[in-house]
Short mmCIF file of N, CA and C in Angstrom, two decimals:
data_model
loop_
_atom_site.label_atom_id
_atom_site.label_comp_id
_atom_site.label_asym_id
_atom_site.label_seq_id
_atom_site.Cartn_x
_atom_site.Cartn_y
_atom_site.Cartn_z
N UNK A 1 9.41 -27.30 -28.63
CA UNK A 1 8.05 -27.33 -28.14
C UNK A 1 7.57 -25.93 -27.81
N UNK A 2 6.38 -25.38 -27.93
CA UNK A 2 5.58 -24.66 -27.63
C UNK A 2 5.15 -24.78 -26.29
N UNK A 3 4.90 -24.15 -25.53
CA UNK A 3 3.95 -24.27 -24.45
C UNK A 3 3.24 -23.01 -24.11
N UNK A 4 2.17 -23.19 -23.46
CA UNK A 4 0.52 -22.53 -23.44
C UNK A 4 1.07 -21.48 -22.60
N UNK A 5 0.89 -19.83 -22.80
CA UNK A 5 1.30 -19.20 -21.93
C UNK A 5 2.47 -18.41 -21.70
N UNK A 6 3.18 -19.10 -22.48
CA UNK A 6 4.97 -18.95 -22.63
C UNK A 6 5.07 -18.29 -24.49
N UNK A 7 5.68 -16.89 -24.49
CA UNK A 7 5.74 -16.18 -25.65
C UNK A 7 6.70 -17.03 -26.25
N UNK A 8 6.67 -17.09 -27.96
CA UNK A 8 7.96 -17.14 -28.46
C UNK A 8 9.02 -16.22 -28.71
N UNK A 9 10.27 -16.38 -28.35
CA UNK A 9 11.35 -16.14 -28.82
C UNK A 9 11.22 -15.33 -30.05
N UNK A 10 11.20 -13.64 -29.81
CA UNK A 10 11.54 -12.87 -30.96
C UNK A 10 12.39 -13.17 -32.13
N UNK A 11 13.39 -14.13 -31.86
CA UNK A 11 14.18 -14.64 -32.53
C UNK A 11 13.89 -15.57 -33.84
N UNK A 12 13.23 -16.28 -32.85
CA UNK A 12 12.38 -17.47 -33.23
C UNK A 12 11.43 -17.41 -34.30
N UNK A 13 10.74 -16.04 -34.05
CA UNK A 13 9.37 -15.98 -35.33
C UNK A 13 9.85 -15.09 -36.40
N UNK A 14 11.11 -14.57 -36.11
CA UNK A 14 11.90 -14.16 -37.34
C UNK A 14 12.83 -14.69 -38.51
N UNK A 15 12.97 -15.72 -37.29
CA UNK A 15 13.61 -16.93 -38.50
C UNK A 15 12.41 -17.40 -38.96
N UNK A 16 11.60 -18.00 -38.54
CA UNK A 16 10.50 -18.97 -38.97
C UNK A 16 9.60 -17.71 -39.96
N UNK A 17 9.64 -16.71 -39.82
CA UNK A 17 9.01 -15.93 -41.21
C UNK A 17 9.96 -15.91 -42.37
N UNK A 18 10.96 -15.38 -41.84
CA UNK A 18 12.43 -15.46 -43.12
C UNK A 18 12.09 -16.80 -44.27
N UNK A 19 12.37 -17.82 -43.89
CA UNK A 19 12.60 -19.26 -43.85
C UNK A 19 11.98 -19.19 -45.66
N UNK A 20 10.56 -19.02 -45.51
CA UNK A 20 9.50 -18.82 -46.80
C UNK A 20 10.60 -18.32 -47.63
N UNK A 21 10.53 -16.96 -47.59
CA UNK A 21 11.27 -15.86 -48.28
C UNK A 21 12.39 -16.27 -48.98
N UNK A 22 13.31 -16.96 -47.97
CA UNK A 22 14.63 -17.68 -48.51
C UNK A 22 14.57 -18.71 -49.52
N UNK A 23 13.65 -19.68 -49.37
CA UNK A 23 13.02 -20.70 -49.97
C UNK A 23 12.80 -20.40 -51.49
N UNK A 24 12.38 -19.06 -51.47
CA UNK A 24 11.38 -18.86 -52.95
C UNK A 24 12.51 -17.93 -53.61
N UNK A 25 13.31 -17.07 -52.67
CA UNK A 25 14.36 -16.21 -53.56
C UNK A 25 15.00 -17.37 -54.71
N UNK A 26 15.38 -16.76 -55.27
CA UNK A 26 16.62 -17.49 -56.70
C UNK A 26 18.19 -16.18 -56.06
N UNK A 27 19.29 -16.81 -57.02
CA UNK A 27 20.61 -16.45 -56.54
C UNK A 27 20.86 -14.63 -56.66
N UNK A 28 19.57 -14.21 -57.22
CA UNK A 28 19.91 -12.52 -57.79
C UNK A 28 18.75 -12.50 -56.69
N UNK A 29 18.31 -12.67 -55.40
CA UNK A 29 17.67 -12.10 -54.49
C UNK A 29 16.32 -11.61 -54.94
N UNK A 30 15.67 -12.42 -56.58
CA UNK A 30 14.47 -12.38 -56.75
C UNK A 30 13.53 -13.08 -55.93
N UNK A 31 12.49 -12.82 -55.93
CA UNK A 31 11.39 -14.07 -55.49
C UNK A 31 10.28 -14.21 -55.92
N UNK A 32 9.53 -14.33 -55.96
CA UNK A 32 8.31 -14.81 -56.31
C UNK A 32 7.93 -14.53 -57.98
N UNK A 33 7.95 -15.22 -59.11
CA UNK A 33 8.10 -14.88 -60.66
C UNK A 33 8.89 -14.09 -61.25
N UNK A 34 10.02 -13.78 -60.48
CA UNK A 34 10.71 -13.27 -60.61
C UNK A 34 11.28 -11.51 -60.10
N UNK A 35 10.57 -11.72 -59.54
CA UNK A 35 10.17 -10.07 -58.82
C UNK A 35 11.17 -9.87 -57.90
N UNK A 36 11.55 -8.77 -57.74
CA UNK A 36 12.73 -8.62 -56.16
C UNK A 36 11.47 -7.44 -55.33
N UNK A 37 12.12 -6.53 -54.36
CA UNK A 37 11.37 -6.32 -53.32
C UNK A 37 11.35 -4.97 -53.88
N UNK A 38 11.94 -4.29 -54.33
CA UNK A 38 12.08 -2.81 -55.61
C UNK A 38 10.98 -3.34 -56.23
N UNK A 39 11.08 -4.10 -57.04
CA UNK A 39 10.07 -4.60 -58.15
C UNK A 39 8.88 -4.35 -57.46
N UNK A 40 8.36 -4.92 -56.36
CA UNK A 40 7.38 -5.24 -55.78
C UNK A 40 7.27 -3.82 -55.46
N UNK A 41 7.51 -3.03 -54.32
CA UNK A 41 7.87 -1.19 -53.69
C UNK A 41 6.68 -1.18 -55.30
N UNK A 42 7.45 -1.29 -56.32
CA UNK A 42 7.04 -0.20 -57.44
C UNK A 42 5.17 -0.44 -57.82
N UNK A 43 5.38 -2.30 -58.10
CA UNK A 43 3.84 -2.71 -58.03
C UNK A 43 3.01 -2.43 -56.87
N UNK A 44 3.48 -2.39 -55.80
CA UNK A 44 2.17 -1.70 -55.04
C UNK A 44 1.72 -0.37 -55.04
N UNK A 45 2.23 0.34 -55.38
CA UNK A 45 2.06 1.38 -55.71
C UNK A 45 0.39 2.29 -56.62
N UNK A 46 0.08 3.07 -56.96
CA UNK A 46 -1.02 3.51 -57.24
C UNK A 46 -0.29 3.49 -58.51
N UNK A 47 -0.94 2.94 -60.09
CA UNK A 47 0.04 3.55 -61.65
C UNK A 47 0.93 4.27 -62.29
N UNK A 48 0.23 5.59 -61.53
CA UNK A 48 1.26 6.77 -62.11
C UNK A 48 2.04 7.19 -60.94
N UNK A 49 2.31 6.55 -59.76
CA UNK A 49 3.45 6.45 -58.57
C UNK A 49 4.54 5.42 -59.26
N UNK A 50 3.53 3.82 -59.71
CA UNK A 50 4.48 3.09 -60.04
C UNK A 50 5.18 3.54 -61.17
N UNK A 51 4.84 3.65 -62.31
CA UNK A 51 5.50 4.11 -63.38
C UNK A 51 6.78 5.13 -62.88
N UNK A 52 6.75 6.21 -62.05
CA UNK A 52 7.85 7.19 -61.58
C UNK A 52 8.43 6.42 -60.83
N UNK A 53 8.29 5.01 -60.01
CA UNK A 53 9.11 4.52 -59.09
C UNK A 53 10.07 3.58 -60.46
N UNK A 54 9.11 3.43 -61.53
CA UNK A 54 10.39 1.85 -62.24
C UNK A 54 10.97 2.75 -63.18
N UNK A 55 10.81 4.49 -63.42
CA UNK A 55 11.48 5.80 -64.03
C UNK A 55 12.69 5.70 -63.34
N UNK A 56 12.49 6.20 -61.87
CA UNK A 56 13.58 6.47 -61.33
C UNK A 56 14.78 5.46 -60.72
N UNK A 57 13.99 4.10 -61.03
CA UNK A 57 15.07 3.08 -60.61
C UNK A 57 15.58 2.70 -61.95
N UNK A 58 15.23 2.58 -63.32
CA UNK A 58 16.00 1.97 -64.68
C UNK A 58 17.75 3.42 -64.57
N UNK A 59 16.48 4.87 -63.98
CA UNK A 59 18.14 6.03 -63.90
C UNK A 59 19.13 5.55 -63.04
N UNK A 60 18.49 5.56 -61.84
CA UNK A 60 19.47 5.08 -60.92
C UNK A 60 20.38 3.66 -60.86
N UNK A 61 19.77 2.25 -61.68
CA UNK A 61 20.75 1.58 -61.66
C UNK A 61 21.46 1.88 -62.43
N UNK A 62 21.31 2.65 -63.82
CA UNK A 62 22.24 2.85 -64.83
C UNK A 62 23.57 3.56 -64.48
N UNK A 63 22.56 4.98 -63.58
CA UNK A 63 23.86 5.32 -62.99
C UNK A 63 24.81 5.21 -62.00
N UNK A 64 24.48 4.21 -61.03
CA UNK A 64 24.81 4.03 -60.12
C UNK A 64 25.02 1.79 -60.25
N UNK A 65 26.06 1.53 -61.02
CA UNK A 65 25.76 0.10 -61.36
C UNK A 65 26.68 -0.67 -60.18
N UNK A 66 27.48 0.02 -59.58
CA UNK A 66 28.13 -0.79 -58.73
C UNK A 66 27.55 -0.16 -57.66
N UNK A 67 26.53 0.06 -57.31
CA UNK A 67 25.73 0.46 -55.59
C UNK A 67 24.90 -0.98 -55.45
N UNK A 68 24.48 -0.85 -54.43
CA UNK A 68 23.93 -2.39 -54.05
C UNK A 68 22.53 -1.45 -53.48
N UNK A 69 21.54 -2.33 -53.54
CA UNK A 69 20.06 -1.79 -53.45
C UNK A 69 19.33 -2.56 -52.53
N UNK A 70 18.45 -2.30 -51.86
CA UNK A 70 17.33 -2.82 -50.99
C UNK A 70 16.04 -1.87 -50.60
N UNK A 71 15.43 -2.69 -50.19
CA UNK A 71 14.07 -1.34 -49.31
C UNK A 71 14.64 -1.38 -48.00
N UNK A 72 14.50 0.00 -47.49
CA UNK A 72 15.48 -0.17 -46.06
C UNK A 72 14.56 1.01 -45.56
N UNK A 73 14.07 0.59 -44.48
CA UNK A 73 12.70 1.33 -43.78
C UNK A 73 11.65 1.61 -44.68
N UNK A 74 11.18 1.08 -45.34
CA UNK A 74 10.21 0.79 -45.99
C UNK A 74 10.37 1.24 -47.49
N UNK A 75 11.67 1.57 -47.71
CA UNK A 75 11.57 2.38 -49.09
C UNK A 75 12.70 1.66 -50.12
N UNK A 76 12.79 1.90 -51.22
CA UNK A 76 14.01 1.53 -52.08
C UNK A 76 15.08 2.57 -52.03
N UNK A 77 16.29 2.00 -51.48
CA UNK A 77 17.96 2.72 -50.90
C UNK A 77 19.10 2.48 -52.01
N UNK A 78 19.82 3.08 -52.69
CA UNK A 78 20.98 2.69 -52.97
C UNK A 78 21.93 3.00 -52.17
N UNK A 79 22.84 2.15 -52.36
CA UNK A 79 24.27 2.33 -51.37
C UNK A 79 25.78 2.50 -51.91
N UNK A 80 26.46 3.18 -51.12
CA UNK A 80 27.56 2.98 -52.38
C UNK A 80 28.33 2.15 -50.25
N UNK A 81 29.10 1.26 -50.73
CA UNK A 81 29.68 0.75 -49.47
C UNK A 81 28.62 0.48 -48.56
N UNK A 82 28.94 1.21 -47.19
CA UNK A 82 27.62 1.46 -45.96
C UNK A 82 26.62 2.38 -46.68
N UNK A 83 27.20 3.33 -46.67
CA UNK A 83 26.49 4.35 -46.98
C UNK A 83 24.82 4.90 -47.90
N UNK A 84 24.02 5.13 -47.21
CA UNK A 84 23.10 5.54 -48.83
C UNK A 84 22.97 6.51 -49.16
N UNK A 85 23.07 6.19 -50.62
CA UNK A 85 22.78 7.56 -51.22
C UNK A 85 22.07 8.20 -52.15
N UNK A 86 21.06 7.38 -52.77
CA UNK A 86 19.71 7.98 -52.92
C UNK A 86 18.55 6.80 -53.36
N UNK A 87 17.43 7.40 -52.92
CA UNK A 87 16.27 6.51 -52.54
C UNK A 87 14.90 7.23 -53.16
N UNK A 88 13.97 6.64 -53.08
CA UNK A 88 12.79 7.01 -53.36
C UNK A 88 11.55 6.69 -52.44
N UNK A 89 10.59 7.53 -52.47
CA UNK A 89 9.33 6.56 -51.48
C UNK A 89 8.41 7.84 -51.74
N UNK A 90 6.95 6.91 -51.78
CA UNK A 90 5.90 7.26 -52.31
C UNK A 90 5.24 7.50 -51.32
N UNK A 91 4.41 8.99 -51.27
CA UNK A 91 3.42 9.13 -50.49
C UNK A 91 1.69 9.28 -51.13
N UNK A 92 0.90 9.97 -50.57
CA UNK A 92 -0.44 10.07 -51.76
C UNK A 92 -0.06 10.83 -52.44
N UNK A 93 0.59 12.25 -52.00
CA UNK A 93 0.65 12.98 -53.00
C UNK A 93 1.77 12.99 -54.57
N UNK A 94 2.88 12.28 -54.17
CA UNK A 94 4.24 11.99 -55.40
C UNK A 94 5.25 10.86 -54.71
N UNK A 95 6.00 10.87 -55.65
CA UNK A 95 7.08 10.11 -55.10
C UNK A 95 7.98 11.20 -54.94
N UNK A 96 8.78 10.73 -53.32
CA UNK A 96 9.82 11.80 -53.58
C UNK A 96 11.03 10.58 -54.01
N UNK A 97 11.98 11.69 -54.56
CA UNK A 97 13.52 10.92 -54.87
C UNK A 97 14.75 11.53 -54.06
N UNK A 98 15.13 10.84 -52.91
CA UNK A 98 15.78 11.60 -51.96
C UNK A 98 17.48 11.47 -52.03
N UNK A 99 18.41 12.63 -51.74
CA UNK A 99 19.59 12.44 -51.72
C UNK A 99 20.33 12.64 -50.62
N UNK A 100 21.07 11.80 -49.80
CA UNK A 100 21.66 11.45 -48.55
C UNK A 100 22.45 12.99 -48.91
N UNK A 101 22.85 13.38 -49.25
CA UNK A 101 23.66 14.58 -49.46
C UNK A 101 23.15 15.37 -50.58
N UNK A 102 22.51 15.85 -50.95
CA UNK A 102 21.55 16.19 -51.75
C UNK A 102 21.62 17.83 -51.58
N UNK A 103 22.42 18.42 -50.28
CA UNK A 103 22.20 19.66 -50.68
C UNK A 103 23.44 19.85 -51.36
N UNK A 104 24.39 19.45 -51.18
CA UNK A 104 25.80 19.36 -51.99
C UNK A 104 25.61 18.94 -53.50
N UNK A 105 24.42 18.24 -54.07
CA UNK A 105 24.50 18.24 -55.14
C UNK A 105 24.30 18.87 -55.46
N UNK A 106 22.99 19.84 -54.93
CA UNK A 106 22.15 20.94 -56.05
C UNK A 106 21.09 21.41 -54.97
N UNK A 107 21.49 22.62 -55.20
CA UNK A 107 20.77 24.08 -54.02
C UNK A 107 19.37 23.98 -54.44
N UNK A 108 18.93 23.35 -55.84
CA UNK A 108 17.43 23.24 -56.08
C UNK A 108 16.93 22.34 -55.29
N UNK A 109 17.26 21.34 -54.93
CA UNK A 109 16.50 20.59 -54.31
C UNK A 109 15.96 20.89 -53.12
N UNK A 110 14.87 19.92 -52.57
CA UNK A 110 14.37 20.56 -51.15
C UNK A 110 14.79 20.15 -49.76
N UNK A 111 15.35 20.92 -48.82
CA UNK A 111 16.37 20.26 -47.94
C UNK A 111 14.64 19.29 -47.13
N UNK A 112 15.76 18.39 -46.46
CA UNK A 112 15.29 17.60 -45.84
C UNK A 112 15.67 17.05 -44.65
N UNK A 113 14.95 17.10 -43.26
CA UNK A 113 15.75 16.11 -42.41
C UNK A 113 16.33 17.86 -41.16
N UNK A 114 16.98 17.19 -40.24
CA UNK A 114 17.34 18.03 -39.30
C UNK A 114 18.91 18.63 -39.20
N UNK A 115 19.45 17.38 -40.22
CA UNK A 115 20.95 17.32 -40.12
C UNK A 115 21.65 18.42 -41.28
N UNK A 116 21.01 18.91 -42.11
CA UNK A 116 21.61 19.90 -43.08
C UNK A 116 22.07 19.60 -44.50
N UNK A 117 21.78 17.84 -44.61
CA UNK A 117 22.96 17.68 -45.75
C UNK A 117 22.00 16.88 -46.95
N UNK A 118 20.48 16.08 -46.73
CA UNK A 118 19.45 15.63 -47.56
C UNK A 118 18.53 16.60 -47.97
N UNK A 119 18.14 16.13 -49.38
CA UNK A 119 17.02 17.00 -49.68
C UNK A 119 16.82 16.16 -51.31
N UNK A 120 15.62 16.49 -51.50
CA UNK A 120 14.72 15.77 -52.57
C UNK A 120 14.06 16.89 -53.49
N UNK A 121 13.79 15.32 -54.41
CA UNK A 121 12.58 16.48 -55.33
C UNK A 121 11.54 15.50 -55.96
N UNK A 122 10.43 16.18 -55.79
CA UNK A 122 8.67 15.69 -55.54
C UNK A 122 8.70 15.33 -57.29
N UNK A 123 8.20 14.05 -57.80
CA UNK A 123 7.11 13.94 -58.87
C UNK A 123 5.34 13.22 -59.13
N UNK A 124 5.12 14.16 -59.71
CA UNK A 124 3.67 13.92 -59.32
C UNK A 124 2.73 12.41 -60.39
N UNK A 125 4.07 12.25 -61.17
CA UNK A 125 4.22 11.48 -62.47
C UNK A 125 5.37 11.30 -63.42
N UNK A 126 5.14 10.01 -63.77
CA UNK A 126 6.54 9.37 -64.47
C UNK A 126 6.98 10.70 -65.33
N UNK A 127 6.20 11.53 -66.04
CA UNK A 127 6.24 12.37 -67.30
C UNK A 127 7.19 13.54 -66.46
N UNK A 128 7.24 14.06 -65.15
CA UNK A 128 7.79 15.08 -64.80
C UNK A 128 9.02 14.91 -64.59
N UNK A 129 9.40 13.44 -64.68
CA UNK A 129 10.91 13.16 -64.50
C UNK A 129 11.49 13.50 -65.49
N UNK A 130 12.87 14.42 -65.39
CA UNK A 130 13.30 14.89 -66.15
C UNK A 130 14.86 13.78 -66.17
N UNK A 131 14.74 13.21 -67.57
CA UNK A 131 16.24 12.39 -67.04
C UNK A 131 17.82 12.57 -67.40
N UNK A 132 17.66 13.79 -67.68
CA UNK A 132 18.65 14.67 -68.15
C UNK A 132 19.22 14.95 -66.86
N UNK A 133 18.31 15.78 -66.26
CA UNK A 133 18.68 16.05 -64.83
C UNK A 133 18.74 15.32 -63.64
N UNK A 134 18.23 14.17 -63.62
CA UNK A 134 18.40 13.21 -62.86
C UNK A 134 19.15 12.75 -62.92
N UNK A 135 20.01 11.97 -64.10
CA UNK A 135 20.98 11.65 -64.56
C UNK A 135 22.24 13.11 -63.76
N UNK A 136 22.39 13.84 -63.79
CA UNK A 136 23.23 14.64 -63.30
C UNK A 136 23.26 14.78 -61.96
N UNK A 137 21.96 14.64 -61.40
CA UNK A 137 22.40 14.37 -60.23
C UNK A 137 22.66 13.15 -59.18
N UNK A 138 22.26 12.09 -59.91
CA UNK A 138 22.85 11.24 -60.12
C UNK A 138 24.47 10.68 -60.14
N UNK A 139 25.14 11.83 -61.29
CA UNK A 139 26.54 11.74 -61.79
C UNK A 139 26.93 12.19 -60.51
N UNK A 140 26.63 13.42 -59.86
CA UNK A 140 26.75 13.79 -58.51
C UNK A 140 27.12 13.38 -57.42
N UNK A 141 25.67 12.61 -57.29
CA UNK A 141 26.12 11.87 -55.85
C UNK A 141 26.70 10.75 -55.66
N UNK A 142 27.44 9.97 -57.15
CA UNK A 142 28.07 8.78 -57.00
C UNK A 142 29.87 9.18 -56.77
N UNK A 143 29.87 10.42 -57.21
CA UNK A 143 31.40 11.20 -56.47
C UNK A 143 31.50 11.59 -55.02
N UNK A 144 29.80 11.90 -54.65
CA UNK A 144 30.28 12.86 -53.53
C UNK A 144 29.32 12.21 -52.63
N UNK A 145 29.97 11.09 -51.65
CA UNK A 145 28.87 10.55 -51.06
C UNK A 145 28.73 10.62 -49.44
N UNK A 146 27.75 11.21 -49.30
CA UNK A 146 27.39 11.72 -47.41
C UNK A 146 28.10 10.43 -46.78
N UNK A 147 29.28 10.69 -45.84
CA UNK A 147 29.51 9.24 -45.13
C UNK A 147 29.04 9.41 -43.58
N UNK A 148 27.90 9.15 -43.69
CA UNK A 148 26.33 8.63 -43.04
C UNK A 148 27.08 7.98 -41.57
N UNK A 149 28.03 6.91 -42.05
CA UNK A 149 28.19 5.97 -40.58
C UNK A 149 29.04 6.77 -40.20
N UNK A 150 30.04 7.56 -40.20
CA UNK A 150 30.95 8.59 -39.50
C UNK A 150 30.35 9.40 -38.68
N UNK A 151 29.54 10.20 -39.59
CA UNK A 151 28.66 10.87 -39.20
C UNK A 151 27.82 11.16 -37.98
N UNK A 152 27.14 9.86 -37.99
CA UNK A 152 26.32 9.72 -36.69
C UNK A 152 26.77 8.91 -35.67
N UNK A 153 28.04 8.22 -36.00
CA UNK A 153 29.39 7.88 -34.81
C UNK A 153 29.68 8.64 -34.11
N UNK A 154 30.13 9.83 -35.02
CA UNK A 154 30.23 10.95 -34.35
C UNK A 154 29.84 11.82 -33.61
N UNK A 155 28.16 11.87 -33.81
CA UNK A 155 27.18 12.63 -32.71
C UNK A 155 26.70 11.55 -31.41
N UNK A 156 26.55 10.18 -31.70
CA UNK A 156 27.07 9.61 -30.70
C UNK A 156 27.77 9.49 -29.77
N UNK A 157 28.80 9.69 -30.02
CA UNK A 157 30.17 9.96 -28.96
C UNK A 157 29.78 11.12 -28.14
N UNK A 158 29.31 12.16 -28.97
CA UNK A 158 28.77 13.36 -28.15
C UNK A 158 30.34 13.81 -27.77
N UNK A 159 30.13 15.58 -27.27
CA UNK A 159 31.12 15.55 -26.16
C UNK A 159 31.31 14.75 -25.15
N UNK A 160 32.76 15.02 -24.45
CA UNK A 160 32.96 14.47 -23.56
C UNK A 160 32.88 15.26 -22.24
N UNK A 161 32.82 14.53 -21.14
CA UNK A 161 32.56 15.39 -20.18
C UNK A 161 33.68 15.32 -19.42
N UNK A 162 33.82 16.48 -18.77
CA UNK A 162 35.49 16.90 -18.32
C UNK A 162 35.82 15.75 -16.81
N UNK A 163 34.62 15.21 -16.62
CA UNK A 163 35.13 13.88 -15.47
C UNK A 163 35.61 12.72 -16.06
N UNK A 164 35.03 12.40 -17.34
CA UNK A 164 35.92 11.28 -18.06
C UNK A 164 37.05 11.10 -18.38
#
């Protein structure tokens, strides 16, 4: 029961939104005509964003076939285990294509982030993707992958303080 006054249960309106979603997926986590949530990322998109978003995902599953994929804070993530390790997300001006460790692949790219170890590179259109080189870095980061959950376990813990 509902009652007048009384919020629902955060819980509650997260299952009851899910519920749809689950309903309409099929067993490969498509949904709606067949579309998954990548698929979709790419169709909302402005044309020549989408076109560089379904560029850089045909590279990336190819090269990366045993990573597992989602939109994860609003963007499309690959993962290898926990870990991610490269993604894409569109702003007005390009899509960037980002690498969890990205300066270890390649000093060209543009660092990113506070931590020292991401960095990307801007396309303004499907045509500037180069997939020679994507593909390589690509080959890259499926050897050498930022381990992300250690990582920030680790700055967590923080020092310790000499009363503990």
């Amino acid at each position: 029961r509902f009652l007048p006054g009384r919020p629902l249960p955060a819980a509650l309106v997260k299952r009851i939104v899910k519920e749809p979603i689950g309903e309409t997926a099929d067993k490969k986590g498509k949904g709606v005509r067949g579309m998954g949530e990548i698929d979709l990322y790419a169709k909302d998109q402005a044309p020549a964003f989408g076109a560089t978003c379904d560029s850089l995902r045909k590279l990336i599953d190819a090269a990366l076939p045993k990573a597992t994929s989602k939109v994860w804070h609003g963007s499309p993530v690959w993962f290898i285990g926990e870990n991610p390790v490269v993604g894409y997300s569109a702003n007005k001006k390009a899509v960037q294509l980002l690498f969890w460790n990205g300066r270890a692949i390649d000093k060209t790219l543009a660092p990113v982030g506070k931590h020292g170890f991401a960095a990307q590179a801007s396309f303004g259109d499907a045509k500037e993707v180069d997939a020679k080189v994507v593909r390589g870095w690509l080959r890259k980061a499926r050897t050498d992958v930022f381990d992300s959950k250690a990582f920030f376990a680790k700055r967590r813990s923080g020092p310790r303080s000499p009363l503990s």
